[in-house]
mmCIF file of C-alpha atoms in Angstrom:
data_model
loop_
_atom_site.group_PDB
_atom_site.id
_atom_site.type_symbol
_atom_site.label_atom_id
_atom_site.label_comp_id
_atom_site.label_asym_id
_atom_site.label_seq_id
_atom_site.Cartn_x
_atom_site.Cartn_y
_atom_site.Cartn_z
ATOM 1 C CA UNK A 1290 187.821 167.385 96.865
ATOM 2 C CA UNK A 1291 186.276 165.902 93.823
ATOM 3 C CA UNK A 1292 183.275 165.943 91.552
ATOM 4 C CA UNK A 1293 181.890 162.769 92.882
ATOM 5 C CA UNK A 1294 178.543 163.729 93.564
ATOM 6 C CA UNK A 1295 176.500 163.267 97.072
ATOM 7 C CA UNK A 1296 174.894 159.783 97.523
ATOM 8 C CA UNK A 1297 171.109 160.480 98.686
ATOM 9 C CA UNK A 1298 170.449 157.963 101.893
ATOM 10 C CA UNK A 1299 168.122 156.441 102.045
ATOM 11 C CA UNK A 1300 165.335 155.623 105.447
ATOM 12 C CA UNK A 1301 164.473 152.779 105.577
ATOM 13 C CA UNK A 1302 163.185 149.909 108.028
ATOM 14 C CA UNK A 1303 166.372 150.439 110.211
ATOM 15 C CA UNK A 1304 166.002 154.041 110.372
ATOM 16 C CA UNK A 1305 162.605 153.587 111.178
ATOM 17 C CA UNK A 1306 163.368 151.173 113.751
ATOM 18 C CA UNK A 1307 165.780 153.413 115.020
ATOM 19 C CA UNK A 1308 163.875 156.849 115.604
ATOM 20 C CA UNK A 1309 161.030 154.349 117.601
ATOM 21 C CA UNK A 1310 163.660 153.275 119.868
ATOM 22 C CA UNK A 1311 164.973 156.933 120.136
ATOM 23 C CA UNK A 1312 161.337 157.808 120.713
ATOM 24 C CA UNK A 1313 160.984 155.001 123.258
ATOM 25 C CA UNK A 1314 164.168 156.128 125.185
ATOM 26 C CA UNK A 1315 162.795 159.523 125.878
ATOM 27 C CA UNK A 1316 165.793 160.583 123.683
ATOM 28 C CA UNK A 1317 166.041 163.344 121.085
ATOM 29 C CA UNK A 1318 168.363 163.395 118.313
ATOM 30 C CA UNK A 1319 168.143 167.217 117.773
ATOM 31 C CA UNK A 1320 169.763 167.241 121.317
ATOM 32 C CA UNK A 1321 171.765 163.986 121.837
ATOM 33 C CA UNK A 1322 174.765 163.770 119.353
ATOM 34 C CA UNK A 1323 175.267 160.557 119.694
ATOM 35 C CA UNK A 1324 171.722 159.539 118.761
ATOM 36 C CA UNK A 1325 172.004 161.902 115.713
ATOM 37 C CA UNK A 1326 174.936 159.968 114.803
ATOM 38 C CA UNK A 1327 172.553 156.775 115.326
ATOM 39 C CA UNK A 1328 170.244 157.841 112.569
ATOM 40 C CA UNK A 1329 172.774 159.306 110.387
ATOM 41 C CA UNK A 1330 174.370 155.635 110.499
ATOM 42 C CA UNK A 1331 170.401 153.975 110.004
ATOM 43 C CA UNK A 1332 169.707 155.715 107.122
ATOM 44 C CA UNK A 1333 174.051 155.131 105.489
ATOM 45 C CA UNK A 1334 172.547 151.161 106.730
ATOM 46 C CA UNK A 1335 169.536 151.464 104.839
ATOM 47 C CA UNK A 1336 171.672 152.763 101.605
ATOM 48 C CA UNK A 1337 174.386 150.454 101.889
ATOM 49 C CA UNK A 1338 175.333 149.264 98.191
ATOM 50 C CA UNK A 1339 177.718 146.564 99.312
ATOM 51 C CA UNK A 1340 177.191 144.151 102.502
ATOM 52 C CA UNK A 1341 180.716 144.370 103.775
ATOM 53 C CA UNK A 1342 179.954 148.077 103.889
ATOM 54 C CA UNK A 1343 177.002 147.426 105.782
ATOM 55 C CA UNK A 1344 178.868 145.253 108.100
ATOM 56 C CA UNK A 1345 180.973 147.932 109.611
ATOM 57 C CA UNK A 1346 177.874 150.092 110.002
ATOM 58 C CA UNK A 1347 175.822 148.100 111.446
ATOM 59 C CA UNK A 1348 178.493 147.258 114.453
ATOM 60 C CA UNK A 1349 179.019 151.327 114.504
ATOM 61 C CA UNK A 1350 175.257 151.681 115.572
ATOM 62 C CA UNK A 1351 175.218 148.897 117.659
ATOM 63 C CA UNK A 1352 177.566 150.839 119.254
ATOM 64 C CA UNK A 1353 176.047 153.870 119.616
ATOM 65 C CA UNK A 1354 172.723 152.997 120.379
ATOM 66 C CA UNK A 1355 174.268 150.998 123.296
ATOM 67 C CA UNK A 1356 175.808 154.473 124.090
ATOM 68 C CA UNK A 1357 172.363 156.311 123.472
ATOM 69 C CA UNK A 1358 170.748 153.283 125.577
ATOM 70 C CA UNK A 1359 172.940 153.887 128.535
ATOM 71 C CA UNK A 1360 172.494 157.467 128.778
ATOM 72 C CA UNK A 1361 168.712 157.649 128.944
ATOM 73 C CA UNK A 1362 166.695 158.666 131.601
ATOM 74 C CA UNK A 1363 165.489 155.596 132.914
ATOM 75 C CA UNK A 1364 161.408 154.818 132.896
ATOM 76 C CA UNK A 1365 159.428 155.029 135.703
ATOM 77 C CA UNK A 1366 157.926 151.016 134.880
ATOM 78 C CA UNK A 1367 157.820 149.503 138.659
ATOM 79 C CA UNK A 1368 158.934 145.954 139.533
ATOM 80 C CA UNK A 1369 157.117 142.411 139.368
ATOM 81 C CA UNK A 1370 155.839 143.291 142.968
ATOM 82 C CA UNK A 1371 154.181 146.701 141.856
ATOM 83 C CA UNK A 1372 152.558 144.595 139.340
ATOM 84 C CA UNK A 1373 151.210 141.912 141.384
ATOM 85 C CA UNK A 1374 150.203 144.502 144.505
ATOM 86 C CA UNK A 1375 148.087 146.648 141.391
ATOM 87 C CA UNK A 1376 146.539 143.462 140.341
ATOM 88 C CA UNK A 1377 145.752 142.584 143.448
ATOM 89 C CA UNK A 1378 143.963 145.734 144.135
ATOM 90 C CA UNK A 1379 141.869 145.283 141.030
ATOM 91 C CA UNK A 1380 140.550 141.870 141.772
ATOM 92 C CA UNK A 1381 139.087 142.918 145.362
ATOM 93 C CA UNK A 1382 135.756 144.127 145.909
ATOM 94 C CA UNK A 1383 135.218 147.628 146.063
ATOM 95 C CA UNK A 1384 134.679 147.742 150.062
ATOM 96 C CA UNK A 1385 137.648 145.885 150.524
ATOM 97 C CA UNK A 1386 139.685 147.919 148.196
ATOM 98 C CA UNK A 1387 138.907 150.981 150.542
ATOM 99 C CA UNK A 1388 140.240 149.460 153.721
ATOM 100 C CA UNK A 1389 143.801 148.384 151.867
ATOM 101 C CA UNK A 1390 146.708 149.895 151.212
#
């Protein structure tokens, strides 16, 4: 190889940004290659010298966080008419809260 020595990378607001969304997704890195690749391309984002460089990273992790995004487990979050029906349930009176449902 040669002497050139090893860039240190840098995390920064992208790699933070990315390890929240990994966090959101129920995903982790130390198991998931592909979102290990997702921060390893963050933080080469974050240390980019040159923006064409940065350019062909950023579409890379576009990529594989739409990867990473497709393969999580989805959330249990409930539709508009879970919603309403829980609101709903809230704004009766307590007597009349009993005898729904």
């Amino acid at each position: 190889m040669g002497d050139t020595p090893k860039r240190r990378l840098r995390r920064g607001a992208v790699a933070a940004a990315t390890t929240a969304e990994l966090a959101d997704l129920g995903v982790d890195p130390t198991a998931n290659a592909q979102a290990a690749a997702a921060l390893r391309l963050a933080a080469e984002l974050d240390s980019s010298p040159s923006p064409k460089d940065a350019a062909g990273v950023a579409r890379e992790l576009r990529q594989a966080m739409a990867v990473v995004r497709a393969a999580a487990p989805p959330k249990e979050r409930g539709d508009r008419i879970d919603q309403l029906a829980e609101r709903r349930k809230e704004r009766l009176s307590p007597t009349a809260r009993e005898g729904s449902g």
